[in-house]
Amino acid sequence: MPFPRLTTPLAGLAVAALLAVGPVPGAQAAPPAEGDCAKQQAQVDRAAAKLERLQDVFAKAKREVRKAKKAAAQAATEEEQAEVEEDLDDAKQDRTKAKKAKKAQVQRLAKAEQRLAKCEESAEPTEPTEPTEPTEPTEPTEP
């Protein structure tokens, strides 16, 4: 039966043609529903949690640099001094990496908060303006 061999490539071509055409003209994305902001809120929560962890890593790296500097000051021989200097360089590199990661995470958190605010803003229903109270009908005056 030659049809099964033919249908798979034809189906692939049909999908490719639909993807090449792009979105249907006139079709617009609907405004996000009330629960759609949950994804953005989850991203903000994850980004904030990761920032807290990175702050701990950065604080630890700073302590390691201080510890290595103290050890460098107390080194007695040149061999110890060389070893401690190497440890100090490693600690400084770790501190720099942690600082860069923390800075990047702060930016990610800010972007996630912006997306959440935008989502919440678009999800809020626009408040209808209050109708003006009708004025009391005036009775016609007689001439």
PDB file of C-alpha atoms in Angstrom, residues 4-141:
ATOM      1  CA  PRO A   4       1.253   5.417   4.125  1.00  0.00           C
ATOM      2  CA  ARG A   5       4.586   6.257   2.527  1.00  0.00           C
ATOM      3  CA  LEU A   6       3.070   9.237   0.799  1.00  0.00           C
ATOM      4  CA  THR A   7       0.941  10.666   3.631  1.00  0.00           C
ATOM      5  CA  THR A   8       3.779  11.335   6.074  1.00  0.00           C
ATOM      6  CA  PRO A   9       5.768  13.605   3.739  1.00  0.00           C
ATOM      7  CA  LEU A  10       2.583  15.334   2.595  1.00  0.00           C
ATOM      8  CA  ALA A  11       1.560  15.993   6.189  1.00  0.00           C
ATOM      9  CA  GLY A  12       4.992  17.473   6.854  1.00  0.00           C
ATOM     10  CA  LEU A  13       4.684  19.712   3.821  1.00  0.00           C
ATOM     11  CA  ALA A  14       1.229  20.860   4.915  1.00  0.00           C
ATOM     12  CA  VAL A  15       2.520  21.798   8.374  1.00  0.00           C
ATOM     13  CA  ALA A  16       5.500  23.590   6.854  1.00  0.00           C
ATOM     14  CA  ALA A  17       3.205  25.531   4.527  1.00  0.00           C
ATOM     15  CA  LEU A  18       0.993  26.588   7.427  1.00  0.00           C
ATOM     16  CA  LEU A  19       3.995  27.712   9.427  1.00  0.00           C
ATOM     17  CA  ALA A  20       5.358  29.643   6.464  1.00  0.00           C
ATOM     18  CA  VAL A  21       2.101  31.525   6.003  1.00  0.00           C
ATOM     19  CA  GLY A  22       2.243  32.821   9.572  1.00  0.00           C
ATOM     20  CA  PRO A  23      -0.594  34.034  11.718  1.00  0.00           C
ATOM     21  CA  VAL A  24      -3.999  34.579  10.270  1.00  0.00           C
ATOM     22  CA  PRO A  25      -4.551  38.252   9.422  1.00  0.00           C
ATOM     23  CA  GLY A  26      -6.999  39.909  11.739  1.00  0.00           C
ATOM     24  CA  ALA A  27      -6.443  37.403  14.500  1.00  0.00           C
ATOM     25  CA  GLN A  28      -5.307  39.202  17.585  1.00  0.00           C
ATOM     26  CA  ALA A  29      -4.220  37.863  20.909  1.00  0.00           C
ATOM     27  CA  ALA A  30      -6.903  38.116  23.513  1.00  0.00           C
ATOM     28  CA  PRO A  31      -6.058  40.037  26.644  1.00  0.00           C
ATOM     29  CA  PRO A  32      -4.776  37.737  29.347  1.00  0.00           C
ATOM     30  CA  ALA A  33      -7.377  36.167  31.556  1.00  0.00           C
ATOM     31  CA  GLU A  34      -7.358  36.548  35.323  1.00  0.00           C
ATOM     32  CA  GLY A  35      -5.271  33.408  35.960  1.00  0.00           C
ATOM     33  CA  ASP A  36      -2.725  34.090  33.218  1.00  0.00           C
ATOM     34  CA  CYS A  37      -0.588  36.233  35.515  1.00  0.00           C
ATOM     35  CA  ALA A  38       0.119  33.200  37.683  1.00  0.00           C
ATOM     36  CA  LYS A  39       2.961  32.223  35.347  1.00  0.00           C
ATOM     37  CA  GLN A  40       4.587  35.639  35.698  1.00  0.00           C
ATOM     38  CA  GLN A  41       4.101  35.546  39.473  1.00  0.00           C
ATOM     39  CA  ALA A  42       5.802  32.141  39.595  1.00  0.00           C
ATOM     40  CA  GLN A  43       8.724  33.547  37.587  1.00  0.00           C
ATOM     41  CA  VAL A  44       9.051  36.471  39.989  1.00  0.00           C
ATOM     42  CA  ASP A  45       9.001  34.102  42.955  1.00  0.00           C
ATOM     43  CA  ARG A  46      11.662  31.845  41.427  1.00  0.00           C
ATOM     44  CA  ALA A  47      13.843  34.811  40.485  1.00  0.00           C
ATOM     45  CA  ALA A  48      13.587  36.253  43.993  1.00  0.00           C
ATOM     46  CA  ALA A  49      14.476  32.897  45.559  1.00  0.00           C
ATOM     47  CA  LYS A  50      17.485  32.512  43.281  1.00  0.00           C
ATOM     48  CA  LEU A  51      18.615  36.053  44.099  1.00  0.00           C
ATOM     49  CA  GLU A  52      18.531  35.189  47.800  1.00  0.00           C
ATOM     50  CA  ARG A  53      20.690  32.126  47.154  1.00  0.00           C
ATOM     51  CA  LEU A  54      23.138  34.170  45.064  1.00  0.00           C
ATOM     52  CA  GLN A  55      23.379  36.767  47.809  1.00  0.00           C
ATOM     53  CA  ASP A  56      24.400  34.002  50.201  1.00  0.00           C
ATOM     54  CA  VAL A  57      26.996  32.734  47.704  1.00  0.00           C
ATOM     55  CA  PHE A  58      28.367  36.265  47.272  1.00  0.00           C
ATOM     56  CA  ALA A  59      28.582  36.786  51.040  1.00  0.00           C
ATOM     57  CA  LYS A  60      30.436  33.486  51.401  1.00  0.00           C
ATOM     58  CA  ALA A  61      32.857  34.455  48.618  1.00  0.00           C
ATOM     59  CA  LYS A  62      33.557  37.769  50.342  1.00  0.00           C
ATOM     60  CA  ARG A  63      34.292  35.918  53.600  1.00  0.00           C
ATOM     61  CA  GLU A  64      36.668  33.615  51.764  1.00  0.00           C
ATOM     62  CA  VAL A  65      38.571  36.601  50.340  1.00  0.00           C
ATOM     63  CA  ARG A  66      38.894  38.128  53.810  1.00  0.00           C
ATOM     64  CA  LYS A  67      40.035  34.793  55.194  1.00  0.00           C
ATOM     65  CA  ALA A  68      42.632  34.397  52.410  1.00  0.00           C
ATOM     66  CA  LYS A  69      43.936  37.931  52.962  1.00  0.00           C
ATOM     67  CA  LYS A  70      44.322  37.232  56.662  1.00  0.00           C
ATOM     68  CA  ALA A  71      46.152  33.978  55.909  1.00  0.00           C
ATOM     69  CA  ALA A  72      48.427  35.826  53.453  1.00  0.00           C
ATOM     70  CA  ALA A  73      49.402  38.276  56.158  1.00  0.00           C
ATOM     71  CA  GLN A  74      50.266  35.431  58.531  1.00  0.00           C
ATOM     72  CA  ALA A  75      52.256  33.316  56.056  1.00  0.00           C
ATOM     73  CA  ALA A  76      55.753  32.656  57.377  1.00  0.00           C
ATOM     74  CA  THR A  77      57.654  31.139  54.461  1.00  0.00           C
ATOM     75  CA  GLU A  78      57.736  31.999  50.796  1.00  0.00           C
ATOM     76  CA  GLU A  79      56.129  28.654  49.920  1.00  0.00           C
ATOM     77  CA  GLU A  80      53.239  29.346  52.262  1.00  0.00           C
ATOM     78  CA  GLN A  81      53.004  32.879  50.877  1.00  0.00           C
ATOM     79  CA  ALA A  82      52.814  31.575  47.277  1.00  0.00           C
ATOM     80  CA  GLU A  83      50.164  29.007  48.213  1.00  0.00           C
ATOM     81  CA  VAL A  84      48.100  31.551  50.092  1.00  0.00           C
ATOM     82  CA  GLU A  85      48.376  34.071  47.234  1.00  0.00           C
ATOM     83  CA  GLU A  86      47.047  31.415  44.855  1.00  0.00           C
ATOM     84  CA  ASP A  87      44.151  30.753  47.223  1.00  0.00           C
ATOM     85  CA  LEU A  88      43.519  34.494  47.414  1.00  0.00           C
ATOM     86  CA  ASP A  89      43.416  34.789  43.623  1.00  0.00           C
ATOM     87  CA  ASP A  90      40.953  31.886  43.441  1.00  0.00           C
ATOM     88  CA  ALA A  91      38.786  33.460  46.126  1.00  0.00           C
ATOM     89  CA  LYS A  92      38.790  36.792  44.277  1.00  0.00           C
ATOM     90  CA  GLN A  93      37.759  35.080  41.042  1.00  0.00           C
ATOM     91  CA  ASP A  94      34.934  33.286  42.843  1.00  0.00           C
ATOM     92  CA  ARG A  95      33.821  36.587  44.379  1.00  0.00           C
ATOM     93  CA  THR A  96      33.821  38.271  40.958  1.00  0.00           C
ATOM     94  CA  LYS A  97      31.773  35.453  39.417  1.00  0.00           C
ATOM     95  CA  ALA A  98      29.285  35.581  42.277  1.00  0.00           C
ATOM     96  CA  LYS A  99      29.010  39.362  41.955  1.00  0.00           C
ATOM     97  CA  LYS A 100      28.302  39.132  38.212  1.00  0.00           C
ATOM     98  CA  ALA A 101      25.751  36.368  38.736  1.00  0.00           C
ATOM     99  CA  LYS A 102      24.033  38.408  41.446  1.00  0.00           C
ATOM    100  CA  LYS A 103      23.918  41.496  39.230  1.00  0.00           C
ATOM    101  CA  ALA A 104      22.446  39.491  36.347  1.00  0.00           C
ATOM    102  CA  GLN A 105      19.834  37.952  38.646  1.00  0.00           C
ATOM    103  CA  VAL A 106      18.817  41.390  39.909  1.00  0.00           C
ATOM    104  CA  GLN A 107      18.173  42.391  36.293  1.00  0.00           C
ATOM    105  CA  ARG A 108      16.218  39.185  35.626  1.00  0.00           C
ATOM    106  CA  LEU A 109      14.089  39.822  38.696  1.00  0.00           C
ATOM    107  CA  ALA A 110      13.403  43.388  37.569  1.00  0.00           C
ATOM    108  CA  LYS A 111      12.315  42.188  34.118  1.00  0.00           C
ATOM    109  CA  ALA A 112      10.087  39.505  35.644  1.00  0.00           C
ATOM    110  CA  GLU A 113       8.480  42.113  37.905  1.00  0.00           C
ATOM    111  CA  GLN A 114       7.883  44.356  34.882  1.00  0.00           C
ATOM    112  CA  ARG A 115       6.202  41.499  33.013  1.00  0.00           C
ATOM    113  CA  LEU A 116       4.037  40.753  36.044  1.00  0.00           C
ATOM    114  CA  ALA A 117       3.023  44.390  36.404  1.00  0.00           C
ATOM    115  CA  LYS A 118       2.186  44.589  32.702  1.00  0.00           C
ATOM    116  CA  CYS A 119       0.126  41.405  32.935  1.00  0.00           C
ATOM    117  CA  GLU A 120      -1.742  42.608  35.995  1.00  0.00           C
ATOM    118  CA  GLU A 121      -2.329  45.961  34.360  1.00  0.00           C
ATOM    119  CA  SER A 122      -3.803  44.397  31.237  1.00  0.00           C
ATOM    120  CA  ALA A 123      -5.834  41.905  33.260  1.00  0.00           C
ATOM    121  CA  GLU A 124      -7.523  44.580  35.359  1.00  0.00           C
ATOM    122  CA  PRO A 125     -10.921  45.393  33.944  1.00  0.00           C
ATOM    123  CA  THR A 126     -11.294  48.971  32.979  1.00  0.00           C
ATOM    124  CA  GLU A 127     -13.584  50.748  35.362  1.00  0.00           C
ATOM    125  CA  PRO A 128     -16.672  52.014  33.627  1.00  0.00           C
ATOM    126  CA  THR A 129     -17.350  55.645  34.064  1.00  0.00           C
ATOM    127  CA  GLU A 130     -20.278  56.311  36.296  1.00  0.00           C
ATOM    128  CA  PRO A 131     -23.300  57.437  34.413  1.00  0.00           C
ATOM    129  CA  THR A 132     -24.334  60.943  35.125  1.00  0.00           C
ATOM    130  CA  GLU A 133     -27.523  61.224  37.035  1.00  0.00           C
ATOM    131  CA  PRO A 134     -30.379  62.260  34.828  1.00  0.00           C
ATOM    132  CA  THR A 135     -31.633  65.685  35.534  1.00  0.00           C
ATOM    133  CA  GLU A 136     -35.207  65.990  36.609  1.00  0.00           C
ATOM    134  CA  PRO A 137     -37.454  66.771  33.719  1.00  0.00           C
ATOM    135  CA  THR A 138     -38.654  70.315  33.813  1.00  0.00           C
ATOM    136  CA  GLU A 139     -42.273  70.981  33.336  1.00  0.00           C
ATOM    137  CA  PRO A 140     -43.091  73.236  30.515  1.00  0.00           C
ATOM    138  CA  THR A 141     -44.093  76.657  31.649  1.00  0.00           C
TER     139      THR A 141
END
